[in-house]
mmCIF file with all atom_site columns, C-alpha atoms in Angstrom:
data_model
loop_
_atom_site.group_PDB
_atom_site.id
_atom_site.type_symbol
_atom_site.label_atom_id
_atom_site.label_alt_id
_atom_site.label_comp_id
_atom_site.label_asym_id
_atom_site.label_entity_id
_atom_site.label_seq_id
_atom_site.pdbx_PDB_ins_code
_atom_site.Cartn_x
_atom_site.Cartn_y
_atom_site.Cartn_z
_atom_site.occupancy
_atom_site.B_iso_or_equiv
_atom_site.pdbx_formal_charge
_atom_site.auth_seq_id
_atom_site.auth_comp_id
_atom_site.auth_asym_id
_atom_site.auth_atom_id
_atom_site.pdbx_PDB_model_num
ATOM 1   C CA . UNK V 1 1   ? 0.000   0.000  0.000   1.00 47.00 ? 19  UNK V CA 1
ATOM 2   C CA . UNK V 1 2   ? 2.831   2.430  0.764   1.00 53.00 ? 20  UNK V CA 1
ATOM 3   C CA . UNK V 1 3   ? 4.247   1.768  -2.705  1.00 61.00 ? 21  UNK V CA 1
ATOM 4   C CA . UNK V 1 4   ? 0.984   2.927  -4.302  1.00 63.00 ? 22  UNK V CA 1
ATOM 5   C CA . UNK V 1 5   ? 1.293   6.555  -3.139  1.00 62.00 ? 23  UNK V CA 1
ATOM 6   C CA . UNK V 1 6   ? 4.689   7.198  -4.763  1.00 70.00 ? 24  UNK V CA 1
ATOM 7   C CA . UNK V 1 7   ? 3.465   5.518  -7.947  1.00 86.00 ? 25  UNK V CA 1
ATOM 8   C CA . UNK V 1 8   ? 0.366   7.709  -8.106  1.00 88.00 ? 26  UNK V CA 1
ATOM 9   C CA . UNK V 1 9   ? 2.465   10.788 -7.467  1.00 87.00 ? 27  UNK V CA 1
ATOM 10  C CA . UNK V 1 10  ? 4.751   9.695  -10.301 1.00 90.00 ? 28  UNK V CA 1
ATOM 11  C CA . UNK V 1 11  ? 1.726   9.233  -12.575 1.00 91.00 ? 29  UNK V CA 1
ATOM 12  C CA . UNK V 1 12  ? 0.452   12.710 -11.700 1.00 90.00 ? 30  UNK V CA 1
ATOM 13  C CA . UNK V 1 13  ? 3.839   14.263 -12.336 1.00 89.00 ? 31  UNK V CA 1
ATOM 14  C CA . UNK V 1 14  ? 4.083   12.488 -15.700 1.00 93.00 ? 32  UNK V CA 1
ATOM 15  C CA . UNK V 1 15  ? 0.603   13.753 -16.522 1.00 94.00 ? 33  UNK V CA 1
ATOM 16  C CA . UNK V 1 16  ? 1.752   17.272 -15.633 1.00 92.00 ? 34  UNK V CA 1
ATOM 17  C CA . UNK V 1 17  ? 4.789   16.910 -17.882 1.00 94.00 ? 35  UNK V CA 1
ATOM 18  C CA . UNK V 1 18  ? 2.685   15.691 -20.827 1.00 95.00 ? 36  UNK V CA 1
ATOM 19  C CA . UNK V 1 19  ? 0.122   18.455 -20.319 1.00 95.00 ? 37  UNK V CA 1
ATOM 20  C CA . UNK V 1 20  ? 2.862   21.099 -20.255 1.00 94.00 ? 38  UNK V CA 1
ATOM 21  C CA . UNK V 1 21  ? 4.333   19.610 -23.454 1.00 95.00 ? 39  UNK V CA 1
ATOM 22  C CA . UNK V 1 22  ? 0.937   19.798 -25.152 1.00 96.00 ? 40  UNK V CA 1
ATOM 23  C CA . UNK V 1 23  ? 0.376   23.310 -23.852 1.00 96.00 ? 41  UNK V CA 1
ATOM 24  C CA . UNK V 1 24  ? 3.777   24.427 -25.162 1.00 95.00 ? 42  UNK V CA 1
ATOM 25  C CA . UNK V 1 25  ? 3.102   22.930 -28.602 1.00 97.00 ? 43  UNK V CA 1
ATOM 26  C CA . UNK V 1 26  ? -0.321  24.557 -28.760 1.00 96.00 ? 44  UNK V CA 1
ATOM 27  C CA . UNK V 1 27  ? 1.129   27.932 -27.760 1.00 95.00 ? 45  UNK V CA 1
ATOM 28  C CA . UNK V 1 28  ? 3.685   27.724 -30.576 1.00 95.00 ? 46  UNK V CA 1
ATOM 29  C CA . UNK V 1 29  ? 1.048   26.694 -33.111 1.00 96.00 ? 47  UNK V CA 1
ATOM 30  C CA . UNK V 1 30  ? -1.387  29.383 -31.947 1.00 94.00 ? 48  UNK V CA 1
ATOM 31  C CA . UNK V 1 31  ? 1.214   32.122 -32.081 1.00 92.00 ? 49  UNK V CA 1
ATOM 32  C CA . UNK V 1 32  ? 2.418   31.062 -35.528 1.00 94.00 ? 50  UNK V CA 1
ATOM 33  C CA . UNK V 1 33  ? -1.170  31.309 -36.801 1.00 94.00 ? 51  UNK V CA 1
ATOM 34  C CA . UNK V 1 34  ? -0.923  35.095 -36.427 1.00 91.00 ? 52  UNK V CA 1
ATOM 35  C CA . UNK V 1 35  ? 2.120   35.254 -38.705 1.00 92.00 ? 53  UNK V CA 1
ATOM 36  C CA . UNK V 1 36  ? 0.596   32.824 -41.182 1.00 95.00 ? 54  UNK V CA 1
ATOM 37  C CA . UNK V 1 37  ? -2.617  34.861 -41.280 1.00 94.00 ? 55  UNK V CA 1
ATOM 38  C CA . UNK V 1 38  ? -0.694  38.048 -42.042 1.00 93.00 ? 56  UNK V CA 1
ATOM 39  C CA . UNK V 1 39  ? 1.190   36.258 -44.824 1.00 95.00 ? 57  UNK V CA 1
ATOM 40  C CA . UNK V 1 40  ? -2.049  35.013 -46.391 1.00 95.00 ? 58  UNK V CA 1
ATOM 41  C CA . UNK V 1 41  ? -3.505  38.539 -46.179 1.00 95.00 ? 59  UNK V CA 1
ATOM 42  C CA . UNK V 1 42  ? -0.483  39.907 -48.012 1.00 95.00 ? 60  UNK V CA 1
ATOM 43  C CA . UNK V 1 43  ? -0.728  37.294 -50.755 1.00 96.00 ? 61  UNK V CA 1
ATOM 44  C CA . UNK V 1 44  ? -4.476  37.757 -51.265 1.00 96.00 ? 62  UNK V CA 1
ATOM 45  C CA . UNK V 1 45  ? -4.294  41.550 -51.267 1.00 95.00 ? 63  UNK V CA 1
ATOM 46  C CA . UNK V 1 46  ? -1.339  41.530 -53.643 1.00 95.00 ? 64  UNK V CA 1
ATOM 47  C CA . UNK V 1 47  ? -3.248  39.293 -56.034 1.00 96.00 ? 65  UNK V CA 1
ATOM 48  C CA . UNK V 1 48  ? -6.511  41.228 -55.658 1.00 95.00 ? 66  UNK V CA 1
ATOM 49  C CA . UNK V 1 49  ? -5.051  44.648 -56.435 1.00 93.00 ? 67  UNK V CA 1
ATOM 50  C CA . UNK V 1 50  ? -2.860  43.425 -59.288 1.00 94.00 ? 68  UNK V CA 1
ATOM 51  C CA . UNK V 1 51  ? -5.820  43.517 -61.697 1.00 93.00 ? 69  UNK V CA 1
ATOM 52  C CA . UNK V 1 52  ? -9.412  44.809 -61.493 1.00 92.00 ? 70  UNK V CA 1
ATOM 53  C CA . UNK V 1 53  ? -10.651 41.364 -62.496 1.00 91.00 ? 71  UNK V CA 1
ATOM 54  C CA . UNK V 1 54  ? -9.133  40.005 -59.271 1.00 94.00 ? 72  UNK V CA 1
ATOM 55  C CA . UNK V 1 55  ? -11.133 42.166 -56.824 1.00 95.00 ? 73  UNK V CA 1
ATOM 56  C CA . UNK V 1 56  ? -13.317 39.179 -55.987 1.00 95.00 ? 74  UNK V CA 1
ATOM 57  C CA . UNK V 1 57  ? -10.280 37.637 -54.309 1.00 95.00 ? 75  UNK V CA 1
ATOM 58  C CA . UNK V 1 58  ? -10.886 40.103 -51.464 1.00 96.00 ? 76  UNK V CA 1
ATOM 59  C CA . UNK V 1 59  ? -13.824 37.892 -50.484 1.00 96.00 ? 77  UNK V CA 1
ATOM 60  C CA . UNK V 1 60  ? -11.293 35.224 -49.518 1.00 96.00 ? 78  UNK V CA 1
ATOM 61  C CA . UNK V 1 61  ? -9.987  37.382 -46.659 1.00 96.00 ? 79  UNK V CA 1
ATOM 62  C CA . UNK V 1 62  ? -13.083 36.959 -44.451 1.00 97.00 ? 80  UNK V CA 1
ATOM 63  C CA . UNK V 1 63  ? -12.924 33.170 -44.920 1.00 97.00 ? 81  UNK V CA 1
ATOM 64  C CA . UNK V 1 64  ? -9.232  33.180 -44.026 1.00 96.00 ? 82  UNK V CA 1
ATOM 65  C CA . UNK V 1 65  ? -10.100 35.236 -40.942 1.00 96.00 ? 83  UNK V CA 1
ATOM 66  C CA . UNK V 1 66  ? -12.888 32.843 -39.989 1.00 97.00 ? 84  UNK V CA 1
ATOM 67  C CA . UNK V 1 67  ? -10.990 29.602 -40.490 1.00 97.00 ? 85  UNK V CA 1
ATOM 68  C CA . UNK V 1 68  ? -7.678  30.688 -39.008 1.00 97.00 ? 86  UNK V CA 1
ATOM 69  C CA . UNK V 1 69  ? -9.390  32.771 -36.313 1.00 96.00 ? 87  UNK V CA 1
ATOM 70  C CA . UNK V 1 70  ? -11.475 29.805 -35.213 1.00 97.00 ? 88  UNK V CA 1
ATOM 71  C CA . UNK V 1 71  ? -8.386  27.565 -35.215 1.00 96.00 ? 89  UNK V CA 1
ATOM 72  C CA . UNK V 1 72  ? -6.552  30.181 -33.147 1.00 96.00 ? 90  UNK V CA 1
ATOM 73  C CA . UNK V 1 73  ? -9.477  30.420 -30.720 1.00 96.00 ? 91  UNK V CA 1
ATOM 74  C CA . UNK V 1 74  ? -9.801  26.642 -30.289 1.00 95.00 ? 92  UNK V CA 1
ATOM 75  C CA . UNK V 1 75  ? -6.080  26.308 -29.553 1.00 95.00 ? 93  UNK V CA 1
ATOM 76  C CA . UNK V 1 76  ? -6.164  29.235 -27.151 1.00 93.00 ? 94  UNK V CA 1
ATOM 77  C CA . UNK V 1 77  ? -9.116  27.659 -25.323 1.00 94.00 ? 95  UNK V CA 1
ATOM 78  C CA . UNK V 1 78  ? -7.255  24.338 -25.009 1.00 95.00 ? 96  UNK V CA 1
ATOM 79  C CA . UNK V 1 79  ? -4.191  26.142 -23.650 1.00 94.00 ? 97  UNK V CA 1
ATOM 80  C CA . UNK V 1 80  ? -6.397  27.790 -21.029 1.00 90.00 ? 98  UNK V CA 1
ATOM 81  C CA . UNK V 1 81  ? -8.219  24.521 -20.267 1.00 93.00 ? 99  UNK V CA 1
ATOM 82  C CA . UNK V 1 82  ? -4.917  22.749 -19.633 1.00 94.00 ? 100 UNK V CA 1
ATOM 83  C CA . UNK V 1 83  ? -3.901  25.509 -17.215 1.00 89.00 ? 101 UNK V CA 1
ATOM 84  C CA . UNK V 1 84  ? -7.230  25.298 -15.389 1.00 89.00 ? 102 UNK V CA 1
ATOM 85  C CA . UNK V 1 85  ? -6.964  21.517 -15.133 1.00 93.00 ? 103 UNK V CA 1
ATOM 86  C CA . UNK V 1 86  ? -3.442  21.747 -13.731 1.00 91.00 ? 104 UNK V CA 1
ATOM 87  C CA . UNK V 1 87  ? -4.375  24.455 -11.210 1.00 86.00 ? 105 UNK V CA 1
ATOM 88  C CA . UNK V 1 88  ? -7.676  23.018 -10.031 1.00 85.00 ? 106 UNK V CA 1
ATOM 89  C CA . UNK V 1 89  ? -7.660  19.248 -10.560 1.00 90.00 ? 107 UNK V CA 1
ATOM 90  C CA . UNK V 1 90  ? -4.134  17.948 -10.883 1.00 91.00 ? 108 UNK V CA 1
ATOM 91  C CA . UNK V 1 91  ? -2.846  20.170 -8.090  1.00 87.00 ? 109 UNK V CA 1
ATOM 92  C CA . UNK V 1 92  ? -5.537  18.799 -5.750  1.00 87.00 ? 110 UNK V CA 1
ATOM 93  C CA . UNK V 1 93  ? -4.517  15.228 -6.565  1.00 89.00 ? 111 UNK V CA 1
ATOM 94  C CA . UNK V 1 94  ? -0.847  16.007 -5.916  1.00 87.00 ? 112 UNK V CA 1
ATOM 95  C CA . UNK V 1 95  ? -1.655  17.858 -2.688  1.00 85.00 ? 113 UNK V CA 1
ATOM 96  C CA . UNK V 1 96  ? -3.557  14.793 -1.469  1.00 84.00 ? 114 UNK V CA 1
ATOM 97  C CA . UNK V 1 97  ? -0.687  12.469 -2.358  1.00 84.00 ? 115 UNK V CA 1
ATOM 98  C CA . UNK V 1 98  ? 1.930   14.645 -0.687  1.00 82.00 ? 116 UNK V CA 1
ATOM 99  C CA . UNK V 1 99  ? -0.196  15.899 2.236   1.00 80.00 ? 117 UNK V CA 1
ATOM 100 C CA . UNK V 1 100 ? 0.874   19.401 1.215   1.00 76.00 ? 118 UNK V CA 1
ATOM 101 C CA . UNK V 1 101 ? -1.941  21.960 1.220   1.00 75.00 ? 119 UNK V CA 1
ATOM 102 C CA . UNK V 1 102 ? 0.064   24.818 -0.281  1.00 71.00 ? 120 UNK V CA 1
ATOM 103 C CA . UNK V 1 103 ? -0.662  24.821 -4.004  1.00 67.00 ? 121 UNK V CA 1
ATOM 104 C CA . UNK V 1 104 ? 1.861   27.576 -4.627  1.00 69.00 ? 122 UNK V CA 1
ATOM 105 C CA . UNK V 1 105 ? 4.670   25.369 -3.350  1.00 68.00 ? 123 UNK V CA 1
ATOM 106 C CA . UNK V 1 106 ? 3.608   22.683 -5.839  1.00 73.00 ? 124 UNK V CA 1
ATOM 107 C CA . UNK V 1 107 ? 2.672   24.705 -8.936  1.00 75.00 ? 125 UNK V CA 1
ATOM 108 C CA . UNK V 1 108 ? 3.955   28.170 -8.101  1.00 74.00 ? 126 UNK V CA 1
ATOM 109 C CA . UNK V 1 109 ? 4.300   29.334 -11.690 1.00 76.00 ? 127 UNK V CA 1
ATOM 110 C CA . UNK V 1 110 ? 0.831   28.125 -12.652 1.00 76.00 ? 128 UNK V CA 1
ATOM 111 C CA . UNK V 1 111 ? -0.596  30.475 -10.019 1.00 74.00 ? 129 UNK V CA 1
ATOM 112 C CA . UNK V 1 112 ? 1.945   33.315 -10.020 1.00 72.00 ? 130 UNK V CA 1
ATOM 113 C CA . UNK V 1 113 ? 1.682   34.280 -13.685 1.00 71.00 ? 131 UNK V CA 1
ATOM 114 C CA . UNK V 1 114 ? -2.091  34.691 -13.321 1.00 73.00 ? 132 UNK V CA 1
ATOM 115 C CA . UNK V 1 115 ? -1.612  37.135 -10.414 1.00 74.00 ? 133 UNK V CA 1
ATOM 116 C CA . UNK V 1 116 ? 0.717   39.473 -12.276 1.00 76.00 ? 134 UNK V CA 1
ATOM 117 C CA . UNK V 1 117 ? -0.503  43.072 -11.909 1.00 81.00 ? 135 UNK V CA 1
ATOM 118 C CA . UNK V 1 118 ? -0.212  43.680 -15.670 1.00 86.00 ? 136 UNK V CA 1
ATOM 119 C CA . UNK V 1 119 ? -1.932  40.441 -16.712 1.00 82.00 ? 137 UNK V CA 1
ATOM 120 C CA . UNK V 1 120 ? -5.357  41.989 -17.286 1.00 86.00 ? 138 UNK V CA 1
ATOM 121 C CA . UNK V 1 121 ? -3.871  44.801 -19.394 1.00 90.00 ? 139 UNK V CA 1
ATOM 122 C CA . UNK V 1 122 ? -1.897  42.279 -21.480 1.00 90.00 ? 140 UNK V CA 1
ATOM 123 C CA . UNK V 1 123 ? -4.969  40.094 -21.940 1.00 89.00 ? 141 UNK V CA 1
ATOM 124 C CA . UNK V 1 124 ? -7.032  43.118 -23.066 1.00 93.00 ? 142 UNK V CA 1
ATOM 125 C CA . UNK V 1 125 ? -4.275  44.115 -25.486 1.00 95.00 ? 143 UNK V CA 1
ATOM 126 C CA . UNK V 1 126 ? -4.198  40.542 -26.829 1.00 93.00 ? 144 UNK V CA 1
ATOM 127 C CA . UNK V 1 127 ? -7.982  40.618 -27.172 1.00 95.00 ? 145 UNK V CA 1
ATOM 128 C CA . UNK V 1 128 ? -7.715  43.804 -29.245 1.00 96.00 ? 146 UNK V CA 1
ATOM 129 C CA . UNK V 1 129 ? -4.975  42.295 -31.438 1.00 95.00 ? 147 UNK V CA 1
ATOM 130 C CA . UNK V 1 130 ? -7.030  39.135 -31.961 1.00 95.00 ? 148 UNK V CA 1
ATOM 131 C CA . UNK V 1 131 ? -10.071 41.228 -32.917 1.00 96.00 ? 149 UNK V CA 1
ATOM 132 C CA . UNK V 1 132 ? -8.013  43.325 -35.346 1.00 96.00 ? 150 UNK V CA 1
ATOM 133 C CA . UNK V 1 133 ? -6.349  40.288 -36.899 1.00 95.00 ? 151 UNK V CA 1
ATOM 134 C CA . UNK V 1 134 ? -9.324  37.981 -37.258 1.00 96.00 ? 152 UNK V CA 1
ATOM 135 C CA . UNK V 1 135 ? -12.434 40.198 -37.265 1.00 97.00 ? 153 UNK V CA 1
ATOM 136 C CA . UNK V 1 136 ? -11.517 43.749 -38.274 1.00 97.00 ? 154 UNK V CA 1
ATOM 137 C CA . UNK V 1 137 ? -9.280  42.549 -41.137 1.00 96.00 ? 155 UNK V CA 1
ATOM 138 C CA . UNK V 1 138 ? -12.110 40.442 -42.537 1.00 96.00 ? 156 UNK V CA 1
ATOM 139 C CA . UNK V 1 139 ? -14.512 43.364 -42.310 1.00 97.00 ? 157 UNK V CA 1
ATOM 140 C CA . UNK V 1 140 ? -11.966 45.630 -44.020 1.00 96.00 ? 158 UNK V CA 1
ATOM 141 C CA . UNK V 1 141 ? -11.687 43.035 -46.800 1.00 96.00 ? 159 UNK V CA 1
ATOM 142 C CA . UNK V 1 142 ? -15.479 43.161 -47.214 1.00 96.00 ? 160 UNK V CA 1
ATOM 143 C CA . UNK V 1 143 ? -15.545 46.966 -47.193 1.00 96.00 ? 161 UNK V CA 1
ATOM 144 C CA . UNK V 1 144 ? -12.726 47.129 -49.755 1.00 95.00 ? 162 UNK V CA 1
ATOM 145 C CA . UNK V 1 145 ? -14.597 44.680 -51.974 1.00 95.00 ? 163 UNK V CA 1
ATOM 146 C CA . UNK V 1 146 ? -17.828 46.700 -51.708 1.00 93.00 ? 164 UNK V CA 1
ATOM 147 C CA . UNK V 1 147 ? -15.988 49.916 -52.607 1.00 94.00 ? 165 UNK V CA 1
ATOM 148 C CA . UNK V 1 148 ? -14.084 48.357 -55.520 1.00 94.00 ? 166 UNK V CA 1
ATOM 149 C CA . UNK V 1 149 ? -17.052 46.337 -56.836 1.00 92.00 ? 167 UNK V CA 1
ATOM 150 C CA . UNK V 1 150 ? -20.022 48.631 -56.136 1.00 86.00 ? 168 UNK V CA 1
ATOM 151 C CA . UNK V 1 151 ? -22.678 46.423 -57.781 1.00 87.00 ? 169 UNK V CA 1
ATOM 152 C CA . UNK V 1 152 ? -21.767 42.756 -57.406 1.00 87.00 ? 170 UNK V CA 1
ATOM 153 C CA . UNK V 1 153 ? -24.126 39.948 -58.348 1.00 86.00 ? 171 UNK V CA 1
ATOM 154 C CA . UNK V 1 154 ? -26.965 39.250 -55.905 1.00 89.00 ? 172 UNK V CA 1
ATOM 155 C CA . UNK V 1 155 ? -25.459 35.964 -54.752 1.00 93.00 ? 173 UNK V CA 1
ATOM 156 C CA . UNK V 1 156 ? -22.195 37.756 -54.011 1.00 93.00 ? 174 UNK V CA 1
ATOM 157 C CA . UNK V 1 157 ? -24.062 40.282 -51.864 1.00 93.00 ? 175 UNK V CA 1
ATOM 158 C CA . UNK V 1 158 ? -25.617 37.397 -49.909 1.00 94.00 ? 176 UNK V CA 1
ATOM 159 C CA . UNK V 1 159 ? -22.158 35.891 -49.485 1.00 95.00 ? 177 UNK V CA 1
ATOM 160 C CA . UNK V 1 160 ? -20.862 39.217 -48.147 1.00 94.00 ? 178 UNK V CA 1
ATOM 161 C CA . UNK V 1 161 ? -23.656 39.366 -45.554 1.00 96.00 ? 179 UNK V CA 1
ATOM 162 C CA . UNK V 1 162 ? -22.983 35.777 -44.514 1.00 96.00 ? 180 UNK V CA 1
ATOM 163 C CA . UNK V 1 163 ? -19.286 36.540 -44.141 1.00 97.00 ? 181 UNK V CA 1
ATOM 164 C CA . UNK V 1 164 ? -20.061 39.651 -42.088 1.00 97.00 ? 182 UNK V CA 1
ATOM 165 C CA . UNK V 1 165 ? -22.408 37.697 -39.811 1.00 97.00 ? 183 UNK V CA 1
ATOM 166 C CA . UNK V 1 166 ? -19.850 34.957 -39.258 1.00 98.00 ? 184 UNK V CA 1
ATOM 167 C CA . UNK V 1 167 ? -17.131 37.515 -38.514 1.00 98.00 ? 185 UNK V CA 1
ATOM 168 C CA . UNK V 1 168 ? -19.369 39.101 -35.877 1.00 98.00 ? 186 UNK V CA 1
ATOM 169 C CA . UNK V 1 169 ? -19.980 35.672 -34.317 1.00 98.00 ? 187 UNK V CA 1
ATOM 170 C CA . UNK V 1 170 ? -16.218 35.042 -34.283 1.00 97.00 ? 188 UNK V CA 1
ATOM 171 C CA . UNK V 1 171 ? -15.662 38.435 -32.641 1.00 97.00 ? 189 UNK V CA 1
ATOM 172 C CA . UNK V 1 172 ? -18.158 37.580 -29.911 1.00 96.00 ? 190 UNK V CA 1
ATOM 173 C CA . UNK V 1 173 ? -16.544 34.167 -29.344 1.00 96.00 ? 191 UNK V CA 1
ATOM 174 C CA . UNK V 1 174 ? -13.104 35.769 -29.073 1.00 95.00 ? 192 UNK V CA 1
ATOM 175 C CA . UNK V 1 175 ? -14.439 38.063 -26.322 1.00 94.00 ? 193 UNK V CA 1
ATOM 176 C CA . UNK V 1 176 ? -16.148 35.171 -24.504 1.00 93.00 ? 194 UNK V CA 1
ATOM 177 C CA . UNK V 1 177 ? -12.931 33.115 -24.427 1.00 90.00 ? 195 UNK V CA 1
ATOM 178 C CA . UNK V 1 178 ? -10.578 36.000 -23.582 1.00 87.00 ? 196 UNK V CA 1
ATOM 179 C CA . UNK V 1 179 ? -9.831  34.646 -20.041 1.00 78.00 ? 197 UNK V CA 1
ATOM 180 C CA . UNK V 1 180 ? -9.391  38.038 -18.396 1.00 76.00 ? 198 UNK V CA 1
ATOM 181 C CA . UNK V 1 181 ? -9.768  36.594 -14.897 1.00 67.00 ? 199 UNK V CA 1
ATOM 182 C CA . UNK V 1 182 ? -7.011  36.943 -12.381 1.00 58.00 ? 200 UNK V CA 1
ATOM 183 C CA . UNK V 1 183 ? -5.867  34.396 -9.833  1.00 53.00 ? 201 UNK V CA 1
ATOM 184 C CA . UNK V 1 184 ? -6.495  30.712 -9.621  1.00 53.00 ? 202 UNK V CA 1
#
């Protein structure tokens, strides 16, 4: 029976290690999505303005914003979920195994970085950047298309309204998942 406790502690610590590995990979992927998105914008805009016949390519920008923005959001949510699981569930299991009731002595960094005085400001700034990158850019693409092609076909107008609606939904979801909370 006494051998079981160290084994469970070892299992929990391995779980922590694997979760941190996944979190690190997701952070890298999520952050690279911003650069990739900007690169796609540049390519689409370059193509679109190279010839008047290519203005319809501007309608690709909202779809890029939606697809990559949603992928960014899903990864960001998983990163946050891993942190919550470590702080609230895994830490409790480890505290029980070690008879240590001080979470900060077990997962100090997991708690400390959420209590930083500038965290909320950084999270708001990130929220604004995410909105600019994935929502505002798509809306600008739609506005540019509407200015450059003042009377598109009816089906294209419907597509523009659908894209606008989906961008608004994405913007709302980005706000909902912003994780502005402080502390545990």
